């Protein structure tokens, strides 16, 4: 992409913009907020607190066109195999397609199959929730445990935690991901086996952590219910791999399928979302899909200049490639969205943390920034210090819901006051003179004011985008997640990388398979680097010693 004219034009423009101060941009343009904000359905994006001008945006739109973003988008929606390294289509959008159109893969409409699985899922969830489908000993299900990792964990976990308050009558949802036995043990400790349903969620059904936890959970159940036939009542599988599910010992009658054209980190819309639907109900789950579909239609049809996810993607490219940003903070002002930063970490970094172009060359510029964050207001009392006064300028996404719930609405107003104030503080900052004046007004003498004032300077001019959604509903959540999915798509298209594979996670997995037998035995092969070899030896010695 650095050979694109628009890229080079942007590089030249970035030089001109190097010292731009957003406070001046606001002062010069009374329409800035109106011009640099967009609304669509329940979504409002304010990007006026980013260091961009009309010219910057025009050049970014030109970049998107020159990089072929619209064509790539069409290729995705029409089922082309755009995941070129795995030879797969990328069609999570088909899972939430309510348009009535068909979606073809290899000439076959996939939607009838999608609907059939979805109907089975609905029926199953409704029967579990109503108490019609019970456990082996006839007791209703009160607890659901999703055993999965990565995309088979983070999506369902994030969405369930965001929405579970909507239906307190639904079964409690638990999530076990880590191969660390403590994760499973802590969960099982709370459970009654007669009332627990396990969902083994794994696209491949070969993932080491998930299979280990699933085997241990089955063992736990058998030890307590003492009957092999209990497994059928207490275990279901969600996977694309029927053969492996059968080999594991789960009857495929109790399996919910999905398809290789659904990427793991984009799979919460598929039967991987079973735990969400069980916890919050199938109507709410469908609303989640409908919210995402609204954004899909917007992404597909809105011109780039009015296209919210495309603009989010372009702002990220501007920050990463032309302003030197190394990370991006995700700051949901909603406790319900506490898992959103972790979810987006996988979604963005596993998708766009790449260095090879589609053609196999080197990408030649930075790709995904480091994604991190936490729910506001907690983050304010932890890392916001660095956002305001640190030496780096970190782009921040603030996310919040306009409407409160019925519980303590005035406290919701307090939450939003913090949201808005933080974006203002990042922008406006506080000058040395202002800091000094404030100290004098607080009664400090001149010398003390001079001494303290430098520590109280906030440089300001720090970038943020604000996403305001109408309310914490499944519909709005679906829309929010889809915004980020398409942001990721836009950036991957501009960087000319494959956002839909994840070869970078393979090497570590392979090496772990080699190390394991060495740890289980008593011999260490000489084929490790000295540090790894040393660590293994120290581990052995520590394990064998009686020292405290
Ligand atoms: O380790 C990476 C990964 O392949 C992710 O992409 C995926 O979401 C996760 O592992 C889990 O994979 P599976 O659903 O096949 O168990």
XYZ file of C-alpha atoms and ligand atoms in Angstrom:
564
model
C 0.000 0.000 0.000
C 2.921 2.383 0.422
C 3.121 2.291 -3.376
C -0.361 3.816 -3.592
C -0.562 7.463 -4.542
C -3.088 8.119 -1.782
C -0.686 6.623 0.770
C 2.097 8.972 -0.279
C -0.293 11.929 -0.351
C -1.282 11.066 3.192
C 2.359 10.851 4.247
C 2.946 14.364 2.870
C -0.223 15.630 4.536
C 0.834 14.018 7.832
C 3.952 16.207 7.760
C 1.763 19.301 7.460
C -0.446 18.021 10.280
C 2.401 17.067 12.582
C 1.931 19.984 14.952
C -1.803 20.407 14.440
C -3.641 21.200 17.626
C -7.223 19.991 17.815
C -8.129 22.927 20.044
C -7.241 25.234 17.141
C -9.169 23.032 14.715
C -12.255 23.391 16.910
C -11.716 27.142 17.250
C -11.402 27.576 13.494
C -14.433 25.499 12.608
C -17.690 25.940 14.518
C -19.201 23.076 12.504
C -16.486 20.614 13.468
C -18.639 18.494 15.777
C -21.434 18.270 13.190
C -19.057 17.542 10.337
C -17.068 14.916 12.177
C -19.866 12.899 13.699
C -22.356 10.418 12.285
C -25.435 8.616 13.445
C -27.022 5.441 12.184
C -29.918 3.708 13.919
C -29.046 3.487 17.618
C -25.367 4.337 17.025
C -23.681 7.731 17.247
C -19.980 8.254 16.476
C -18.184 11.474 17.361
C -14.729 11.530 15.813
C -14.204 15.276 16.004
C -11.645 14.816 18.791
C -9.232 13.174 16.344
C -6.394 15.086 14.706
C -8.009 15.201 11.283
C -9.240 17.879 8.918
C -11.631 17.607 6.013
C -8.576 17.192 3.815
C -7.258 14.340 5.969
C -10.566 12.531 5.671
C -10.745 13.082 1.909
C -7.284 11.606 1.534
C -8.201 8.659 3.754
C -11.325 7.994 1.674
C -9.169 8.098 -1.438
C -6.813 5.595 0.186
C -9.716 3.264 0.935
C -10.830 3.461 -2.692
C -7.334 2.993 -4.112
C -6.758 0.030 -1.774
C -9.993 -1.509 -3.064
C -11.913 -1.579 0.213
C -15.359 -1.461 -1.489
C -14.451 -4.316 -3.851
C -13.048 -6.437 -1.036
C -16.155 -5.798 1.012
C -18.320 -6.973 -1.864
C -16.108 -10.041 -2.264
C -16.667 -10.906 1.408
C -20.435 -10.444 1.293
C -20.723 -12.456 -1.908
C -18.921 -15.461 -0.435
C -15.624 -15.292 -2.325
C -12.807 -17.191 -0.655
C -11.073 -14.091 0.638
C -9.306 -16.061 3.385
C -6.725 -17.036 0.805
C -4.305 -18.921 3.039
C -7.004 -21.294 4.244
C -9.045 -21.223 1.028
C -12.204 -20.191 2.866
C -15.035 -17.728 2.468
C -15.596 -15.262 5.303
C -19.297 -15.202 5.979
C -20.088 -14.506 9.609
C -22.360 -11.839 8.093
C -24.519 -14.658 6.660
C -25.339 -15.834 10.181
C -27.276 -12.623 10.801
C -28.614 -12.001 7.320
C -32.298 -11.153 7.560
C -32.404 -9.463 4.152
C -34.101 -12.339 2.336
C -31.196 -12.505 -0.167
C -29.289 -15.721 -0.735
C -25.628 -16.132 0.178
C -23.663 -18.538 -1.978
C -20.551 -20.579 -1.309
C -19.474 -22.604 -4.350
C -22.831 -21.988 -5.981
C -24.813 -23.258 -3.004
C -27.042 -21.036 -0.889
C -25.839 -21.477 2.700
C -28.772 -19.760 4.357
C -31.204 -22.720 4.501
C -28.588 -24.674 6.479
C -27.903 -21.656 8.702
C -31.631 -21.371 9.446
C -31.982 -25.084 10.147
C -29.175 -25.047 12.738
C -30.545 -21.855 14.197
C -34.007 -23.433 14.599
C -32.483 -26.452 16.387
C -30.593 -24.108 18.652
C -33.752 -22.145 19.418
C -35.716 -25.290 20.171
C -32.968 -26.652 22.420
C -32.559 -23.404 24.359
C -36.300 -22.959 24.804
C -36.634 -26.511 26.137
C -33.724 -26.146 28.547
C -34.936 -22.786 29.780
C -38.513 -23.942 30.269
C -37.337 -26.967 32.239
C -38.670 -29.428 29.676
C -35.197 -30.740 28.870
C -33.742 -31.855 32.176
C -30.640 -33.474 33.537
C -30.033 -37.194 33.865
C -31.765 -37.409 37.236
C -34.741 -35.320 36.139
C -33.693 -32.002 37.628
C -33.922 -28.788 35.583
C -30.753 -27.076 34.385
C -29.706 -24.139 36.551
C -26.103 -23.750 35.369
C -24.470 -23.804 31.955
C -20.702 -24.124 31.550
C -19.161 -23.115 28.247
C -15.819 -24.856 27.814
C -13.887 -23.176 25.010
C -11.022 -20.770 24.418
C -10.234 -17.788 22.187
C -13.148 -17.101 19.897
C -15.034 -20.037 21.383
C -14.914 -18.297 24.749
C -14.438 -14.545 24.510
C -17.412 -13.763 22.245
C -19.983 -15.747 24.251
C -18.437 -14.626 27.531
C -18.400 -10.944 26.595
C -21.963 -10.943 25.207
C -23.400 -13.023 28.061
C -21.797 -10.832 30.687
C -23.129 -7.771 28.851
C -26.705 -9.020 28.670
C -27.336 -11.502 31.474
C -29.091 -8.888 33.611
C -31.916 -8.922 31.030
C -33.206 -12.267 32.177
C -32.469 -13.156 35.778
C -34.592 -16.310 35.398
C -32.231 -17.821 32.835
C -29.608 -20.397 33.856
C -26.360 -19.015 35.249
C -23.581 -19.057 32.647
C -19.998 -19.978 33.507
C -16.984 -19.884 31.220
C -13.950 -22.101 31.490
C -11.083 -21.430 29.088
C -7.669 -21.748 30.706
C -5.861 -25.076 30.766
C -4.783 -24.064 34.267
C -6.820 -26.560 36.318
C -7.769 -23.795 38.702
C -10.139 -22.341 36.123
C -12.208 -25.521 35.939
C -11.880 -26.304 39.623
C -13.150 -22.896 40.707
C -16.158 -23.280 38.467
C -17.018 -26.867 39.350
C -16.823 -26.032 43.032
C -19.991 -23.945 42.659
C -21.991 -26.527 40.711
C -24.515 -29.281 41.269
C -23.795 -31.964 38.642
C -27.459 -32.921 38.410
C -28.374 -29.410 37.306
C -25.373 -28.534 35.110
C -25.133 -28.525 31.341
C -21.677 -28.420 29.714
C -21.216 -26.948 26.262
C -17.943 -27.976 24.679
C -17.327 -25.191 22.179
C -14.542 -25.662 19.695
C -14.527 -25.024 15.990
C -11.786 -27.598 15.440
C -12.536 -29.846 18.419
C -8.798 -30.409 18.680
C -7.789 -27.436 20.838
C -5.597 -28.767 23.627
C -6.992 -26.614 26.445
C -10.631 -27.205 25.564
C -10.234 -30.944 25.137
C -8.366 -31.248 28.458
C -11.045 -29.275 30.307
C -13.864 -31.168 28.589
C -12.356 -34.542 29.524
C -11.917 -33.424 33.121
C -15.488 -32.089 33.309
C -16.842 -35.364 31.948
C -14.848 -37.269 34.519
C -16.209 -35.013 37.289
C -19.744 -35.637 36.113
C -19.310 -39.406 35.831
C -17.787 -39.618 39.281
C -20.837 -37.890 40.701
C -23.651 -39.346 38.623
C -21.965 -42.708 38.193
C -23.522 -43.543 34.872
C -22.056 -43.203 31.359
C -25.506 -42.440 29.978
C -25.535 -39.184 32.010
C -23.091 -37.689 29.509
C -25.795 -37.384 26.854
C -28.033 -35.358 29.166
C -25.273 -33.077 30.430
C -22.918 -32.523 27.475
C -23.506 -30.829 24.155
C -20.906 -29.901 21.566
C -20.598 -26.937 19.242
C -18.187 -27.535 16.399
C -17.522 -27.823 12.690
C -15.855 -31.205 13.237
C -18.454 -33.973 13.502
C -15.870 -36.753 13.444
C -13.959 -35.407 16.419
C -17.137 -34.755 18.392
C -18.132 -38.385 17.893
C -14.656 -39.597 18.864
C -14.869 -37.540 22.042
C -18.007 -39.448 22.968
C -20.692 -36.843 22.422
C -23.632 -38.111 20.407
C -23.972 -35.959 17.284
C -27.664 -35.685 18.208
C -26.324 -33.371 20.896
C -24.109 -31.402 18.543
C -24.713 -27.982 17.026
C -22.850 -27.445 13.801
C -21.332 -24.417 12.189
C -19.149 -23.943 9.149
C -15.521 -23.402 8.161
C -16.480 -20.018 6.698
C -17.102 -18.705 10.225
C -13.811 -17.572 11.771
C -13.346 -18.425 15.461
C -13.192 -14.789 16.568
C -16.294 -13.973 14.507
C -18.304 -16.954 15.681
C -20.493 -15.699 18.515
C -23.291 -15.289 15.966
C -23.257 -19.021 15.219
C -24.087 -21.910 17.525
C -20.961 -20.846 19.444
C -23.447 -18.346 20.883
C -25.409 -21.180 22.513
C -24.422 -20.085 26.016
C -25.636 -16.547 25.240
C -28.989 -17.834 23.996
C -29.368 -20.124 27.006
C -28.574 -17.357 29.460
C -30.599 -14.519 27.955
C -33.152 -16.329 25.816
C -33.474 -16.883 22.107
C -35.473 -13.714 21.422
C -32.669 -11.651 22.899
C -30.124 -13.660 20.927
C -32.024 -12.916 17.729
C -32.046 -9.203 18.606
C -28.255 -9.382 18.894
C -28.129 -10.780 15.349
C -30.526 -8.114 14.101
C -28.406 -5.309 15.539
C -25.367 -6.709 13.742
C -27.348 -7.048 10.520
C -28.255 -3.356 10.666
C -24.549 -2.501 10.696
C -23.812 -5.032 7.937
C -26.316 -3.310 5.663
C -24.899 0.083 6.584
C -21.315 -1.065 5.941
C -22.296 -2.548 2.618
C -24.379 0.331 1.302
C -23.306 3.632 2.911
C -20.777 5.711 0.972
C -17.355 5.698 2.609
C -17.863 9.309 3.682
C -20.843 8.248 5.824
C -19.721 4.736 6.668
C -19.129 4.443 10.421
C -17.018 1.250 10.561
C -15.011 2.312 7.515
C -14.307 5.663 9.173
C -13.305 3.920 12.418
C -10.881 1.783 10.396
C -9.466 4.760 8.521
C -8.943 6.769 11.695
C -6.982 3.805 13.050
C -4.815 3.699 9.918
C -4.196 7.442 10.249
C -3.157 7.019 13.876
C -0.998 3.925 13.391
C 0.659 4.646 10.086
C 0.830 8.419 9.940
C 0.815 9.545 13.590
C 2.942 6.802 15.135
C 0.323 5.362 17.510
C 1.367 1.996 18.895
C -1.738 1.135 20.804
C -5.446 1.779 21.064
C -7.384 1.969 24.303
C -10.927 0.577 24.499
C -12.841 2.257 27.294
C -16.419 1.092 27.736
C -18.299 3.238 30.230
C -20.413 0.250 31.134
C -19.592 -2.425 33.676
C -21.617 -4.839 31.561
C -19.006 -4.419 28.818
C -16.061 -5.248 31.070
C -15.069 -8.101 28.739
C -15.170 -5.953 25.608
C -11.471 -4.931 25.723
C -10.388 -8.596 25.954
C -12.807 -9.573 23.221
C -11.502 -6.837 20.921
C -7.944 -7.761 21.765
C -8.468 -11.082 20.050
C -10.705 -9.685 17.319
C -8.216 -7.001 16.295
C -4.837 -8.446 17.174
C -5.445 -11.980 15.916
C -6.993 -10.566 12.745
C -4.595 -7.798 11.902
C -1.433 -8.575 13.868
C 0.229 -9.696 10.614
C 3.303 -8.885 8.569
C 2.775 -10.855 5.353
C 0.767 -9.341 2.509
C -1.828 -11.368 0.648
C 0.817 -12.045 -1.985
C 3.345 -13.229 0.626
C 5.553 -10.141 0.665
C 6.356 -8.025 3.701
C 3.708 -5.482 4.534
C 6.100 -2.544 4.837
C 4.194 -0.585 7.486
C 2.777 -1.183 10.937
C -0.442 -3.172 11.180
C -2.660 -3.793 14.230
C -1.892 -1.616 17.223
C -1.841 -3.165 20.679
C -5.414 -3.179 21.957
C -6.022 -2.798 25.661
C -8.412 -1.161 28.046
C -10.856 -1.570 30.886
C -14.266 -0.376 31.910
C -14.598 3.243 32.951
C -14.687 4.564 35.579
C -12.327 1.932 37.052
C -9.672 2.694 34.434
C -9.677 6.330 35.528
C -8.249 5.237 38.860
C -5.667 2.971 37.294
C -4.075 3.901 33.964
C -5.730 7.170 32.917
C -2.794 8.993 34.504
C -0.693 7.811 31.571
C -3.378 8.757 29.052
C -3.436 12.318 30.368
C 0.172 13.018 31.275
C 2.295 10.170 29.897
C 4.750 10.685 27.081
C 2.693 8.795 24.500
C -0.458 9.933 22.746
C -2.821 6.988 22.888
C -5.973 7.015 20.792
C -8.958 6.116 22.973
C -12.379 4.760 22.079
C -14.942 5.802 24.674
C -18.126 3.731 24.518
C -21.328 4.300 26.462
C -25.081 3.909 26.539
C -27.338 6.952 26.596
C -30.224 5.429 28.526
C -29.921 4.132 32.032
C -31.537 1.060 33.474
C -34.202 1.483 36.150
C -31.668 0.856 38.886
C -30.099 4.075 40.236
C -30.557 6.167 37.071
C -28.844 9.150 38.693
C -25.712 7.037 39.070
C -25.806 6.348 35.334
C -25.763 10.111 34.796
C -22.675 10.270 36.986
C -21.078 7.583 34.822
C -21.723 9.557 31.656
C -20.494 12.775 33.257
C -17.183 10.964 33.716
C -17.195 9.683 30.118
C -17.709 13.142 28.634
C -15.361 14.851 31.099
C -12.528 12.461 30.288
C -12.777 13.106 26.546
C -12.820 16.831 27.291
C -9.823 16.640 29.605
C -7.838 14.699 27.007
C -8.635 17.335 24.413
C -8.394 20.545 26.418
C -5.681 19.663 28.880
C -4.446 22.275 31.318
C -1.621 24.728 30.567
C 1.202 25.672 32.920
C -0.359 29.058 33.418
C -3.760 27.556 34.240
C -2.197 25.080 36.645
C -0.265 27.879 38.380
C -3.325 30.103 38.609
C -5.369 27.304 40.126
C -2.700 26.691 42.766
C -2.663 30.379 43.658
C -6.447 30.345 43.952
C -6.133 27.376 46.280
C -3.998 29.532 48.555
C -0.469 28.397 47.623
C 2.213 31.074 47.632
C 4.016 32.022 44.406
C 7.054 29.805 45.056
C 4.949 26.747 45.832
C 2.728 27.407 42.799
C 5.833 27.578 40.576
C 7.177 24.354 42.049
C 3.983 22.342 41.698
C 2.544 23.727 38.483
C 4.701 21.663 36.034
C 3.412 18.471 37.664
C -0.155 19.545 37.065
C 0.181 20.340 33.378
C -2.020 18.235 31.098
C -0.751 18.734 27.558
C -4.180 18.012 26.051
C -4.625 17.602 22.292
C -4.979 13.861 22.902
C -7.196 11.929 20.521
C -10.413 10.115 21.301
C -13.492 8.840 19.519
C -16.808 8.479 21.299
C -19.395 5.850 20.482
C -22.734 6.456 22.093
C -25.408 3.791 21.797
C -29.024 4.208 22.698
C -29.241 1.565 25.427
C -27.686 -1.607 26.718
C -29.841 -3.930 24.656
C -28.967 -6.997 22.578
C -29.753 -4.969 19.457
C -27.295 -2.189 20.351
C -24.653 -4.688 21.464
C -24.948 -6.566 18.166
C -24.499 -3.278 16.327
C -21.463 -2.337 18.409
C -19.661 -5.634 17.825
C -20.361 -5.511 14.092
C -18.940 -1.966 13.943
C -15.633 -3.275 15.228
C -15.719 -6.343 12.970
C -16.025 -4.120 9.925
C -13.470 -1.669 11.251
C -11.062 -4.618 11.399
C -12.045 -5.636 7.872
C -11.397 -2.120 6.532
C -7.946 -1.969 8.084
C -6.995 -5.446 6.868
C -8.023 -4.459 3.338
C -5.904 -1.307 3.463
C -2.883 -3.137 4.841
C -3.420 -5.834 2.191
C -3.204 -8.630 4.735
C -5.401 -11.639 5.421
C -7.428 -10.700 8.507
C -8.957 -14.168 8.703
C -6.126 -16.609 9.378
C -3.979 -16.902 12.532
C -0.782 -18.762 11.695
C 1.047 -16.837 14.395
C -0.527 -18.966 17.113
C 0.731 -22.244 15.636
C 4.429 -22.343 16.472
C 3.913 -22.064 20.231
C 1.271 -24.811 20.092
C 3.660 -27.113 18.215
C 6.507 -26.485 20.625
C 4.252 -27.111 23.633
C 3.508 -30.548 22.185
C 7.230 -31.215 22.047
C 7.929 -29.921 25.550
C 5.077 -31.791 27.263
C 6.490 -35.331 27.010
C 9.795 -34.003 28.309
C 8.080 -32.541 31.368
C 6.078 -35.696 31.881
C 9.231 -37.819 31.635
C 12.458 -37.158 33.439
C 14.674 -36.281 30.496
C 15.125 -32.974 28.751
C 16.183 -33.082 25.121
C 19.169 -30.970 24.249
C 17.374 -29.347 21.362
C 16.131 -26.251 23.202
C 17.798 -22.900 23.486
C 19.788 -22.501 26.719
C 17.128 -20.332 28.371
C 14.292 -22.790 27.744
C 16.509 -25.680 28.783
C 17.449 -23.791 31.949
C 13.812 -23.034 32.782
C 12.872 -26.688 32.483
C 15.713 -27.694 34.771
C 14.820 -25.043 37.363
C 11.185 -26.163 37.201
C 12.211 -29.746 37.933
C 14.417 -28.691 40.827
C 11.753 -26.423 42.344
C 9.119 -29.121 42.069
C 11.335 -31.666 43.823
C 12.620 -29.405 46.587
C 10.993 -29.060 50.029
C 12.058 -25.431 50.441
C 9.366 -22.845 51.168
O -5.317 -20.317 19.145
C -6.047 -19.594 18.228
C -7.390 -20.167 17.924
O -7.312 -20.963 16.802
C -8.379 -19.042 17.750
O -8.360 -18.492 16.494
C -9.661 -19.718 18.100
O -10.646 -18.774 18.395
C -9.230 -20.537 19.279
O -7.922 -20.950 18.970
C -10.086 -21.712 19.600
O -10.177 -22.609 18.546
P -11.278 -23.739 18.522
O -12.610 -23.070 18.472
O -10.997 -24.536 17.290
O -11.130 -24.548 19.765
